[in-house]
CSV table of N, CA and C in Angstrom, one decimal:
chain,number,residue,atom,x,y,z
L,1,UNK,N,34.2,20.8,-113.0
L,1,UNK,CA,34.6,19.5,-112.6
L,1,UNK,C,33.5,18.5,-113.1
L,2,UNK,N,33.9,17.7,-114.2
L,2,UNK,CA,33.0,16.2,-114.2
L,2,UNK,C,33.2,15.4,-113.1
L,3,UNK,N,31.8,14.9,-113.4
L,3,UNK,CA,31.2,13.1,-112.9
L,3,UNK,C,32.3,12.7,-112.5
L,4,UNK,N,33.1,12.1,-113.2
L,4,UNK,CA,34.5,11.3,-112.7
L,4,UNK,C,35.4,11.4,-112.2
L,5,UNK,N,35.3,13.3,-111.8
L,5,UNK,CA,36.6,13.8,-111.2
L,5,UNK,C,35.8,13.5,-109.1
L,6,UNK,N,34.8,13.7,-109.2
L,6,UNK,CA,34.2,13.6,-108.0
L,6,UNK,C,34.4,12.7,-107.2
L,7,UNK,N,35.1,11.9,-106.4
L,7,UNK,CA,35.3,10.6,-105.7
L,7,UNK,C,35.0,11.3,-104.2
L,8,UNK,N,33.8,9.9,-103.9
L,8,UNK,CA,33.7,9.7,-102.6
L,8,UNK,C,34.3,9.2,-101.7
L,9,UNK,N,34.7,9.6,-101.0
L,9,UNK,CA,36.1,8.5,-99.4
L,9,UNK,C,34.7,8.0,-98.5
L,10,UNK,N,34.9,6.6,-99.0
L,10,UNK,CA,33.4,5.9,-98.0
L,10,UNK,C,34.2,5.4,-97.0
L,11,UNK,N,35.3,4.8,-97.1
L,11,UNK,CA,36.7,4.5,-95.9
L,11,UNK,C,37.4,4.7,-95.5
L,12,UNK,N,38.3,4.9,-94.3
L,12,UNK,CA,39.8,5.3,-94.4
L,12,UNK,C,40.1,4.2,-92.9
L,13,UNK,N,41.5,3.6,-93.5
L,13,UNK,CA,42.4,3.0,-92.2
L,13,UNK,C,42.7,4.3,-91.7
L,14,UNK,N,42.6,3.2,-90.0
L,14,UNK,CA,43.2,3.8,-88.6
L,14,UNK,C,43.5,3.2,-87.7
L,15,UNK,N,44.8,3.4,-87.5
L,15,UNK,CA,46.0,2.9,-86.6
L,15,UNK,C,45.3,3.4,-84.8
L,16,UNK,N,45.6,3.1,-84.2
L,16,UNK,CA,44.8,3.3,-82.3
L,16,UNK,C,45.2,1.9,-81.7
L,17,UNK,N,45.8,2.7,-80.6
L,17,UNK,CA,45.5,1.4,-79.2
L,17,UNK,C,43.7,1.3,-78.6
L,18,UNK,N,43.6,0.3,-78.5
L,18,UNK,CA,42.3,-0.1,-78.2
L,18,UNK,C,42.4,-1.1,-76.7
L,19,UNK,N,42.1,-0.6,-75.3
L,19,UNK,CA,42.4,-1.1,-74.3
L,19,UNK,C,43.6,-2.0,-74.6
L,20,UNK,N,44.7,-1.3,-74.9
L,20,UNK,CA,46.3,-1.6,-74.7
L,20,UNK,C,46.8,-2.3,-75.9
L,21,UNK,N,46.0,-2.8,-77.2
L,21,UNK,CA,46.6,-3.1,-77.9
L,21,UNK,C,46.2,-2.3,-79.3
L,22,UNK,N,47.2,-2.5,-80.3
L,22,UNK,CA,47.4,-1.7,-81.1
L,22,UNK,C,46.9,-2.4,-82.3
L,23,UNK,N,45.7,-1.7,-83.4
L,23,UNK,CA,44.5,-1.8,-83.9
L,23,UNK,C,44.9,-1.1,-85.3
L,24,UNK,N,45.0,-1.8,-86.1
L,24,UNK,CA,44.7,-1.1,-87.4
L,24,UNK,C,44.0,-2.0,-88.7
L,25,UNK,N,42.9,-0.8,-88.9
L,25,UNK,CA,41.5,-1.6,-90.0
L,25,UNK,C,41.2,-0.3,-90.5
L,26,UNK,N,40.1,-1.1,-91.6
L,26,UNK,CA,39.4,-0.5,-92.3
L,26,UNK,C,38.2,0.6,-91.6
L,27,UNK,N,37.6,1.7,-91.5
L,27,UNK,CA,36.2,1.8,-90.8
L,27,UNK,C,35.6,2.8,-91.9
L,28,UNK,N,34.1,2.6,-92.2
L,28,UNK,CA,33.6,3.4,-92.4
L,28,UNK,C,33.5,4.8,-91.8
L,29,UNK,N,33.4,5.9,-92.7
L,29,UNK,CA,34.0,7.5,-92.3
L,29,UNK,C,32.6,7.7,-91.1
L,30,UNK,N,32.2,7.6,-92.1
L,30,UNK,CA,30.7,7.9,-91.0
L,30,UNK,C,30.2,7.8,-90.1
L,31,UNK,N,31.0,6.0,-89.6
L,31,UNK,CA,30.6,5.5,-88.4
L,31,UNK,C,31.4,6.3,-87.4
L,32,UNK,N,29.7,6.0,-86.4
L,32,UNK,CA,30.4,6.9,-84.6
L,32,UNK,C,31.0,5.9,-84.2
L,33,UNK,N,31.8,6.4,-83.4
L,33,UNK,CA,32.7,5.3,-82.0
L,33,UNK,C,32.2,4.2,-81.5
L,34,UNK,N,30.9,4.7,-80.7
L,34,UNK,CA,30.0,3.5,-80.3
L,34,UNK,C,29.4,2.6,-81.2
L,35,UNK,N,29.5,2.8,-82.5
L,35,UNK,CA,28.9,1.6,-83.1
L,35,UNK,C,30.3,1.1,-83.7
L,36,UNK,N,31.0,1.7,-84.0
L,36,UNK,CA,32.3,1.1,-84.6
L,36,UNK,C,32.9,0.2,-83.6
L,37,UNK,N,33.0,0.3,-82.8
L,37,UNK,CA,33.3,-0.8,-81.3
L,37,UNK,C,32.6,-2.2,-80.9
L,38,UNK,N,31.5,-1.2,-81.1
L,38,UNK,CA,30.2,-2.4,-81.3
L,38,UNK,C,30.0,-3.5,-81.9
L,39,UNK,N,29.9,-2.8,-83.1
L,39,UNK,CA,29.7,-3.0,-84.5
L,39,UNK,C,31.1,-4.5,-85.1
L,40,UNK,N,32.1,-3.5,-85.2
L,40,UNK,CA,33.4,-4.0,-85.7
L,40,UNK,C,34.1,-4.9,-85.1
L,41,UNK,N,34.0,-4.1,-83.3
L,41,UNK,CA,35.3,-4.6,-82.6
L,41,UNK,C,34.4,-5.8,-81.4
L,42,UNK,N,33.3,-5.7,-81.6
L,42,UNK,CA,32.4,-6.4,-80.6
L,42,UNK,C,32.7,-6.6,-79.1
L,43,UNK,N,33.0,-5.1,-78.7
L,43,UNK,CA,32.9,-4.8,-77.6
L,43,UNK,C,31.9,-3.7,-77.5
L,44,UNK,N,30.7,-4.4,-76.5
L,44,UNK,CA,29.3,-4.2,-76.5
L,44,UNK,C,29.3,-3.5,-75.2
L,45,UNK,N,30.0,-3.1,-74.1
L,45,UNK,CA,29.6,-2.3,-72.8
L,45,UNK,C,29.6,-1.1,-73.1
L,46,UNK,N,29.5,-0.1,-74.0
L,46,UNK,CA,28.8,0.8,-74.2
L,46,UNK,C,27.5,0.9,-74.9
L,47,UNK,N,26.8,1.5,-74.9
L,47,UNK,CA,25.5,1.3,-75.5
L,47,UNK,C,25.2,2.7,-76.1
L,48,UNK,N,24.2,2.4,-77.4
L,48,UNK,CA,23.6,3.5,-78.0
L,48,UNK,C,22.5,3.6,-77.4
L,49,UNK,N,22.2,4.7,-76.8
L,49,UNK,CA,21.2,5.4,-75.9
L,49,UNK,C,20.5,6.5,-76.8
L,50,UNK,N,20.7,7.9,-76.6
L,50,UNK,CA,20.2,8.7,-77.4
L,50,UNK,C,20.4,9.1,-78.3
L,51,UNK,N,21.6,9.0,-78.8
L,51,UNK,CA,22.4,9.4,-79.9
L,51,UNK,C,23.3,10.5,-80.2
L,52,UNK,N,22.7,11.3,-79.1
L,52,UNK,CA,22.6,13.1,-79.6
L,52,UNK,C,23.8,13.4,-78.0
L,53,UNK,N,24.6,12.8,-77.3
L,53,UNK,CA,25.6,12.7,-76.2
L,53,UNK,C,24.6,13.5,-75.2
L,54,UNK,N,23.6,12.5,-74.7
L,54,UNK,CA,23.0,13.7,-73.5
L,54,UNK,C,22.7,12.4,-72.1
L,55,UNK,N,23.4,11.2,-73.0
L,55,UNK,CA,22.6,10.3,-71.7
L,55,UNK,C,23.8,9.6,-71.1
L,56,UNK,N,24.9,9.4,-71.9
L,56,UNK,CA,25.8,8.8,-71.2
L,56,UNK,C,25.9,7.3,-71.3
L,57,UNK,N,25.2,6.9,-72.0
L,57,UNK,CA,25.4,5.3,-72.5
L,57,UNK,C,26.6,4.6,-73.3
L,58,UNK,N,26.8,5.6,-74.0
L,58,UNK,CA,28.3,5.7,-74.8
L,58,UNK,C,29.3,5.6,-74.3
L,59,UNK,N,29.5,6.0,-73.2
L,59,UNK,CA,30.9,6.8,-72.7
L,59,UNK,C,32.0,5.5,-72.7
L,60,UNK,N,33.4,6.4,-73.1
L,60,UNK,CA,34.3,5.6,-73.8
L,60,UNK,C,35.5,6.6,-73.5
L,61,UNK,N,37.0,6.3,-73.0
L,61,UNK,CA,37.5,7.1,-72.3
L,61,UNK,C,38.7,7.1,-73.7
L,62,UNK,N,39.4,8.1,-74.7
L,62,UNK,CA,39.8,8.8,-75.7
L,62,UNK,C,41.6,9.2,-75.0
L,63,UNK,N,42.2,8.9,-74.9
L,63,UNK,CA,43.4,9.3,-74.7
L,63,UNK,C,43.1,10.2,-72.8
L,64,UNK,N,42.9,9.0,-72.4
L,64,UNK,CA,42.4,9.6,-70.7
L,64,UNK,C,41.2,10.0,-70.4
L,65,UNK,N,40.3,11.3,-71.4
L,65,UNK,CA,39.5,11.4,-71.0
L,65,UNK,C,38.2,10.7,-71.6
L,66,UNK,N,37.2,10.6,-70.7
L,66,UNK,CA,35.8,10.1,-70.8
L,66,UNK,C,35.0,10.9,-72.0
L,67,UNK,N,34.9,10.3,-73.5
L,67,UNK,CA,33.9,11.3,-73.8
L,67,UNK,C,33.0,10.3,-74.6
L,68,UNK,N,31.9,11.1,-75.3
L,68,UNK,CA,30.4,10.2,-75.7
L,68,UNK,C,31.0,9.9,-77.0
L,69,UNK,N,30.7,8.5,-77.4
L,69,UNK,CA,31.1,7.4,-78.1
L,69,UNK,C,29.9,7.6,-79.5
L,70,UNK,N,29.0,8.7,-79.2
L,70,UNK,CA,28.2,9.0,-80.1
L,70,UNK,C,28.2,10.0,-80.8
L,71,UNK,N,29.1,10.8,-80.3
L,71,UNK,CA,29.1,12.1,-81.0
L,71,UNK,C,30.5,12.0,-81.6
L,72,UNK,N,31.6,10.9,-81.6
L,72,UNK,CA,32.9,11.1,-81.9
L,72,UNK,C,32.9,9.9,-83.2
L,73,UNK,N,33.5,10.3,-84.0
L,73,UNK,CA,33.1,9.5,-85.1
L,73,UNK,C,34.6,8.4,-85.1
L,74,UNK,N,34.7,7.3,-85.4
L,74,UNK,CA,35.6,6.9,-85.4
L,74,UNK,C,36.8,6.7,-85.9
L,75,UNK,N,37.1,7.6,-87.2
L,75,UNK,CA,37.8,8.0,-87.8
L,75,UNK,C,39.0,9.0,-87.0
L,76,UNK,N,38.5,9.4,-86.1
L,76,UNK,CA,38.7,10.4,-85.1
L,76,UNK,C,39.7,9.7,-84.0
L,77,UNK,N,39.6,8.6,-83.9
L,77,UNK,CA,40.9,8.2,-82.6
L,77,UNK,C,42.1,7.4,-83.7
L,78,UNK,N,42.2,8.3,-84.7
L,78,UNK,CA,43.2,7.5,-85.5
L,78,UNK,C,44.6,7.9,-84.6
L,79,UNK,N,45.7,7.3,-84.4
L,79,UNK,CA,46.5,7.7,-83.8
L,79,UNK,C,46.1,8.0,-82.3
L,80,UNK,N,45.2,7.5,-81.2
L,80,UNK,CA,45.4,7.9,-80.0
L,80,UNK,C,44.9,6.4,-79.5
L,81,UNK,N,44.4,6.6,-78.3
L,81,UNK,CA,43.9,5.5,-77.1
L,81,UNK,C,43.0,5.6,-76.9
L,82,UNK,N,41.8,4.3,-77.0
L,82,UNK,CA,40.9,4.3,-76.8
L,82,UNK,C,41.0,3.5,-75.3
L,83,UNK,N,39.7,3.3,-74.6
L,83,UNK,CA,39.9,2.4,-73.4
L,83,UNK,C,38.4,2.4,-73.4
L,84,UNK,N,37.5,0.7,-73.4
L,84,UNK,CA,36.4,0.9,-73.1
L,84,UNK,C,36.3,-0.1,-71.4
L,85,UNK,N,35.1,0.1,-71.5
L,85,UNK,CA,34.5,-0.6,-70.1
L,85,UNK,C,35.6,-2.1,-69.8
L,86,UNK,N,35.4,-3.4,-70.7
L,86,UNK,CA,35.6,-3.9,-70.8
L,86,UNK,C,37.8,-4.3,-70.8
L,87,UNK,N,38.2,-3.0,-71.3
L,87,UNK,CA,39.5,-3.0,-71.0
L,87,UNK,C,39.6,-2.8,-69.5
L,88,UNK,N,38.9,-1.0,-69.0
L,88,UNK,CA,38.7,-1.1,-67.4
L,88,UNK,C,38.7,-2.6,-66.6
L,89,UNK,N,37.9,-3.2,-66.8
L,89,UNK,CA,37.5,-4.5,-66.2
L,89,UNK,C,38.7,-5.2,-66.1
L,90,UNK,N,39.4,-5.9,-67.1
L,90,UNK,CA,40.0,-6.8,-67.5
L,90,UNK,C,41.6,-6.1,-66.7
L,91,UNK,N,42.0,-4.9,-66.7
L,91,UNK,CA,42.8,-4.5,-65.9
L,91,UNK,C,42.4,-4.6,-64.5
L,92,UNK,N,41.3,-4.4,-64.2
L,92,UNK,CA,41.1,-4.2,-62.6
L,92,UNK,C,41.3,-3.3,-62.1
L,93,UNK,N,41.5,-2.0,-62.8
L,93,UNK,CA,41.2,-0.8,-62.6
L,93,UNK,C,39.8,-0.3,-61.9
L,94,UNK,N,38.5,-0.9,-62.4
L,94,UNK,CA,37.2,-0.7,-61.9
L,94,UNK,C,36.8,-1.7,-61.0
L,95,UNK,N,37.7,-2.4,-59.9
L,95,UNK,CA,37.2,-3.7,-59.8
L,95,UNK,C,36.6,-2.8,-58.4
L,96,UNK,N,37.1,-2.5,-57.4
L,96,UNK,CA,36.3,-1.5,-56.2
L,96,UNK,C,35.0,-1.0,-56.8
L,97,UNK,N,35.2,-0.3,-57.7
L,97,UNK,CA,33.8,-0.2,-58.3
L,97,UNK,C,32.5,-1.1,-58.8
L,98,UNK,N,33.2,-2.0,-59.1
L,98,UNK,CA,32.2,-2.8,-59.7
L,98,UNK,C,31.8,-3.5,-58.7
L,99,UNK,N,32.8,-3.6,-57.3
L,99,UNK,CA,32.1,-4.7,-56.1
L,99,UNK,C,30.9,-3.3,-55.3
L,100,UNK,N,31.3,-2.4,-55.3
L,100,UNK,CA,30.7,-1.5,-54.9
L,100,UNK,C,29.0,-1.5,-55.7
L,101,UNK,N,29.0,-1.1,-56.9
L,101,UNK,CA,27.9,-1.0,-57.4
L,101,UNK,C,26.7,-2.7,-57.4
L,102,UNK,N,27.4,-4.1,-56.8
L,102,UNK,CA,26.6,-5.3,-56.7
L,102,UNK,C,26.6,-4.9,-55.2
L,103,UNK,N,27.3,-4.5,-54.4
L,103,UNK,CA,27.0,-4.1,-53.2
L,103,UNK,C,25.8,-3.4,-53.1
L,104,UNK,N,25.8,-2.4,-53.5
L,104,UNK,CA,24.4,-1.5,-53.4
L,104,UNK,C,23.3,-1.8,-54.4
L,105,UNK,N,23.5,-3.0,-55.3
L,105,UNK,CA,22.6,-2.8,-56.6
L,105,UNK,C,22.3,-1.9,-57.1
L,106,UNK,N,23.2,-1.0,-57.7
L,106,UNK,CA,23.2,0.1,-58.1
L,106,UNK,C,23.1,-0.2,-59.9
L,107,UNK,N,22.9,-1.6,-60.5
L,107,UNK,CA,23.2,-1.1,-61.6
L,107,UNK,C,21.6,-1.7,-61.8
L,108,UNK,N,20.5,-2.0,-61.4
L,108,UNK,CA,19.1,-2.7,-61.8
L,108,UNK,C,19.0,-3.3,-63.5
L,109,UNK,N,18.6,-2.4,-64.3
L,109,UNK,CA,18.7,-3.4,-65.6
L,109,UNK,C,20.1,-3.2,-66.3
L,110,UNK,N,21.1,-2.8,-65.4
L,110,UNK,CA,22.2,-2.7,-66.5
L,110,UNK,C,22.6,-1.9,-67.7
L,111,UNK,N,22.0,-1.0,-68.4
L,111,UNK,CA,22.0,0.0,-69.6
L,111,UNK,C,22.7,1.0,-69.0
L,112,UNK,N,22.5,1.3,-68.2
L,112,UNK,CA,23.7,3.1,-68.0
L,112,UNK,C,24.5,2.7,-67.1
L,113,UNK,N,24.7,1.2,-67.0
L,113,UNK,CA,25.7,1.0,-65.7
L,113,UNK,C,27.4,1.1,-66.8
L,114,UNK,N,27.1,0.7,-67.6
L,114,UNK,CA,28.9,1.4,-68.1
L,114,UNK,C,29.2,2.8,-68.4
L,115,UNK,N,28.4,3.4,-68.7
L,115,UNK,CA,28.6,4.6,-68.8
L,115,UNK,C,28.8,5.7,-67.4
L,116,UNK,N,27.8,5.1,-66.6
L,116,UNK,CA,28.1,5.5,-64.7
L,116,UNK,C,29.3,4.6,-64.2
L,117,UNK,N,29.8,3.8,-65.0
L,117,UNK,CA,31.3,3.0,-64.3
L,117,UNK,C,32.5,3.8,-64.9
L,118,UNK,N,32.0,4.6,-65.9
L,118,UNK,CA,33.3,5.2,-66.8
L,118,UNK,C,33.1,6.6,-66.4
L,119,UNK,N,31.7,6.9,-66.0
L,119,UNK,CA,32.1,8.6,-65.5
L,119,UNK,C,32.6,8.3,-63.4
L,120,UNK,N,31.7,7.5,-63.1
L,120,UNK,CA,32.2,7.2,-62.0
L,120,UNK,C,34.2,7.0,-61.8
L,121,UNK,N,35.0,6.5,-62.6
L,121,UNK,CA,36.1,5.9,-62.7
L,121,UNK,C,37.0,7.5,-62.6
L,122,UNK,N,36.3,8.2,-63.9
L,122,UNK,CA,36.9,9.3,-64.2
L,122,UNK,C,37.1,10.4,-62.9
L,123,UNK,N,35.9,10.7,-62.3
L,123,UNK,CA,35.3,11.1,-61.1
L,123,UNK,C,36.7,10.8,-60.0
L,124,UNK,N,36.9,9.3,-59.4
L,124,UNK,CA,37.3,9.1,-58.6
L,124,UNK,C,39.3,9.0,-58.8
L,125,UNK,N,39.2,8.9,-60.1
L,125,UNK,CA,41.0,9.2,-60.3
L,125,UNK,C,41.5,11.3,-60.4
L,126,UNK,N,40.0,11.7,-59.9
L,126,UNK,CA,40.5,13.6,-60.2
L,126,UNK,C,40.3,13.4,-58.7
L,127,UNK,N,39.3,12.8,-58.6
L,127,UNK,CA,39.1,13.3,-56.6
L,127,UNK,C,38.8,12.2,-55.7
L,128,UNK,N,40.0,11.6,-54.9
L,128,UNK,CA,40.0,10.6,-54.0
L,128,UNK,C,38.4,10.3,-53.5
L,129,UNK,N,38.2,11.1,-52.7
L,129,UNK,CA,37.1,11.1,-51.6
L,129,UNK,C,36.0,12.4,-52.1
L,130,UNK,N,35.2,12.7,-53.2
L,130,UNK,CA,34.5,13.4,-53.4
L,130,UNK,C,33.2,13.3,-52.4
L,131,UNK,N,32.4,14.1,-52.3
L,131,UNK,CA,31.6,14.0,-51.6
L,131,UNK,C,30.1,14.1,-52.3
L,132,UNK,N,29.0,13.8,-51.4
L,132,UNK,CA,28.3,13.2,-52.1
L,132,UNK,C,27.0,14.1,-53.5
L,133,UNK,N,27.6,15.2,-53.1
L,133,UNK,CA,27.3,16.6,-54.0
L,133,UNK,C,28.0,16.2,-54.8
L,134,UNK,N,29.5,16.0,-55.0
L,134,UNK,CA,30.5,15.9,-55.8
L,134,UNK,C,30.0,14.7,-57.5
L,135,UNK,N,29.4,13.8,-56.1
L,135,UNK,CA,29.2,12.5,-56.8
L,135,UNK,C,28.1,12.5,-58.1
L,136,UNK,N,27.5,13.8,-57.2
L,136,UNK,CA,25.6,13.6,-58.0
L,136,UNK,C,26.0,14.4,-58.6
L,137,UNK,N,27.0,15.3,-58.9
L,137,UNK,CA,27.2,16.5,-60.2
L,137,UNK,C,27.6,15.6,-61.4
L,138,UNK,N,29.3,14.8,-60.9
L,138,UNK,CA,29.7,14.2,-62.3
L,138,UNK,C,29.0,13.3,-62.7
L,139,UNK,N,28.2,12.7,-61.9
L,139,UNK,CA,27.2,11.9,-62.8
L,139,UNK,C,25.9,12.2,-63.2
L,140,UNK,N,25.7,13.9,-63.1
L,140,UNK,CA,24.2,14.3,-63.5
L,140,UNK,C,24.2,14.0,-65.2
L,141,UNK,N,25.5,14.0,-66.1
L,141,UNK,CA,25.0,13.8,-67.4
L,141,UNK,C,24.9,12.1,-67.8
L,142,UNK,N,24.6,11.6,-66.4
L,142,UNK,CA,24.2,9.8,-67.2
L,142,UNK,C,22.9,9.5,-66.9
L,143,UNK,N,22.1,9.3,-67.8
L,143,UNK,CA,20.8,9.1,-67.1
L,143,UNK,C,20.7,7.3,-66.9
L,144,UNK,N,20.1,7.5,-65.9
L,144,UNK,CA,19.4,6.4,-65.0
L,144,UNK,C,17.6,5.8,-65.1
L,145,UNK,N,17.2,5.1,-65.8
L,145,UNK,CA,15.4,5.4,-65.4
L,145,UNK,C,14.8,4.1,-64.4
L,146,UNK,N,16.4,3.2,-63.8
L,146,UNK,CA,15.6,2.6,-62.8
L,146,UNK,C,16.3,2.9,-61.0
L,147,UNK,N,17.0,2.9,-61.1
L,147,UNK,CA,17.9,3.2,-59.6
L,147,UNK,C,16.9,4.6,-59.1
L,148,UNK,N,17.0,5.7,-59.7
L,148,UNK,CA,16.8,6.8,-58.7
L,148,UNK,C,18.3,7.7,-58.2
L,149,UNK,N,19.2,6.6,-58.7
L,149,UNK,CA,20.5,7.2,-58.3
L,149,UNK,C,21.2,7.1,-56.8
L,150,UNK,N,20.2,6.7,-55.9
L,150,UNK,CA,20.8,6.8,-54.5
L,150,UNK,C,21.9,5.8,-54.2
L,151,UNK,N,21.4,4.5,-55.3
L,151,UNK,CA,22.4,3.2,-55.1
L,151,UNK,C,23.4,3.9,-56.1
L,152,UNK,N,23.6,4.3,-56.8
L,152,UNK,CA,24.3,4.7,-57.9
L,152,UNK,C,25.8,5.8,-56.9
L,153,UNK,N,24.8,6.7,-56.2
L,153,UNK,CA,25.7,7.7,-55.2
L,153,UNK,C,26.2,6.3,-54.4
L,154,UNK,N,25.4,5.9,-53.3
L,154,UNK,CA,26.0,4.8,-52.7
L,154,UNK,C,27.4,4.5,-52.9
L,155,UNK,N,26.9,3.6,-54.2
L,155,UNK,CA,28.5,2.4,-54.1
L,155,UNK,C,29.5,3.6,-54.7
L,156,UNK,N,29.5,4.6,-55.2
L,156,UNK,CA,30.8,5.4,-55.9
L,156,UNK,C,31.7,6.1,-54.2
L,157,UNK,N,30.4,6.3,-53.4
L,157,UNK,CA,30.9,6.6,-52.0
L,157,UNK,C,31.8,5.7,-51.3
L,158,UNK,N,31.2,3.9,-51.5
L,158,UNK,CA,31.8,3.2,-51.1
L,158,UNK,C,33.5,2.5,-51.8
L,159,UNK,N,32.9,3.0,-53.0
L,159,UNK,CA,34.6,2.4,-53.4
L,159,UNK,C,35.4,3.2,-53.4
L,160,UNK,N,34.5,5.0,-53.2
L,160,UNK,CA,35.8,5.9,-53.0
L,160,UNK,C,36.7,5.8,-51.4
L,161,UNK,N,35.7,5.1,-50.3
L,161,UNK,CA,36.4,4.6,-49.2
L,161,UNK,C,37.5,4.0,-49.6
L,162,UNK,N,37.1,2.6,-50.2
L,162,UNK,CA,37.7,1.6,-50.3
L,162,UNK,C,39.4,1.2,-51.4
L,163,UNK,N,39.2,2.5,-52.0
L,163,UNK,CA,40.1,2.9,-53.1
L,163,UNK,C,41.3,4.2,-51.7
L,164,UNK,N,40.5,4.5,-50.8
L,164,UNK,CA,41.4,5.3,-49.8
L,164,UNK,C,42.1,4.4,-48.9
């Protein structure tokens, strides 16, 4: 095989609903989810954290479920549904939650608060009323370095009331 026969694919279009509407562009192959959103679509409530899917800053919900926005390349939701924080919101799907977490100040500087709104969300549409073991398991993979987590358990307790 020569030089010339070798062609790199640095792009490819992809068709996806993106919080309910339907998206078709260019994206670099390479690029992850979270930055392609970021980056591209300039929806910024996920965040690049560690990079490596261990903290939960990413999280970005993929045809229903919640997965890390950094390990999924973007090329990858060609044909499905994406939904980030931001769609949550604007639906009012997360709105219990989100009164819940200013209730308890659960989110202090804000960095892992969309990623604990998107695993929290996921959490509360499998199990009404989880309990507070329940709560501190699905959210063991988001890290936190200012709460401590107790506000964090708090308000997910409270809007699981308030969602009953």
């Amino acid at each position: 095989m020569d030089d010339l026969s070798v062609r790199c694919v640095e792009h490819a279009n992809i068709q996806f609903t993106l919080n309910g509407k339907d998206v078709n562009c260019l994206v670099p192959v390479r690029r992850n989810l979270v930055d392609f959103l970021r980056q591209d679509m300039g929806l910024t409530a996920a965040h690049v954290g560690c990079e490596v899917g261990v903290c939960g800053a990413c999280n970005v919900r993929v045809d229903g479920a919640v997965v890390r926005g950094c390990l999924m390349l973007a090329v990858q939701v060609d044909g499905l549904s994406v939904e980030t924080l931001e769609g949550l919101a604007e639906s009012g799907e997360i709105a219990a939650l989100q009164r819940a977490f200013v209730t308890r100040n659960a989110m202090q500087c804000g960095f892992c608060t969309p990623g604990m709104l998107m695993t929290a969300n996921e959490l509360l549409q499998a199990k009404a009323c989880p309990s507070r073991l329940e709560i501190r398991d699905a959210i063991s993979g988001n890290y936190c370095r200012c709460t401590g987590y107790q506000a964090i358990v708090d308000a997910i307790e409270i809007a699981a009331g308030e969602d009953a």
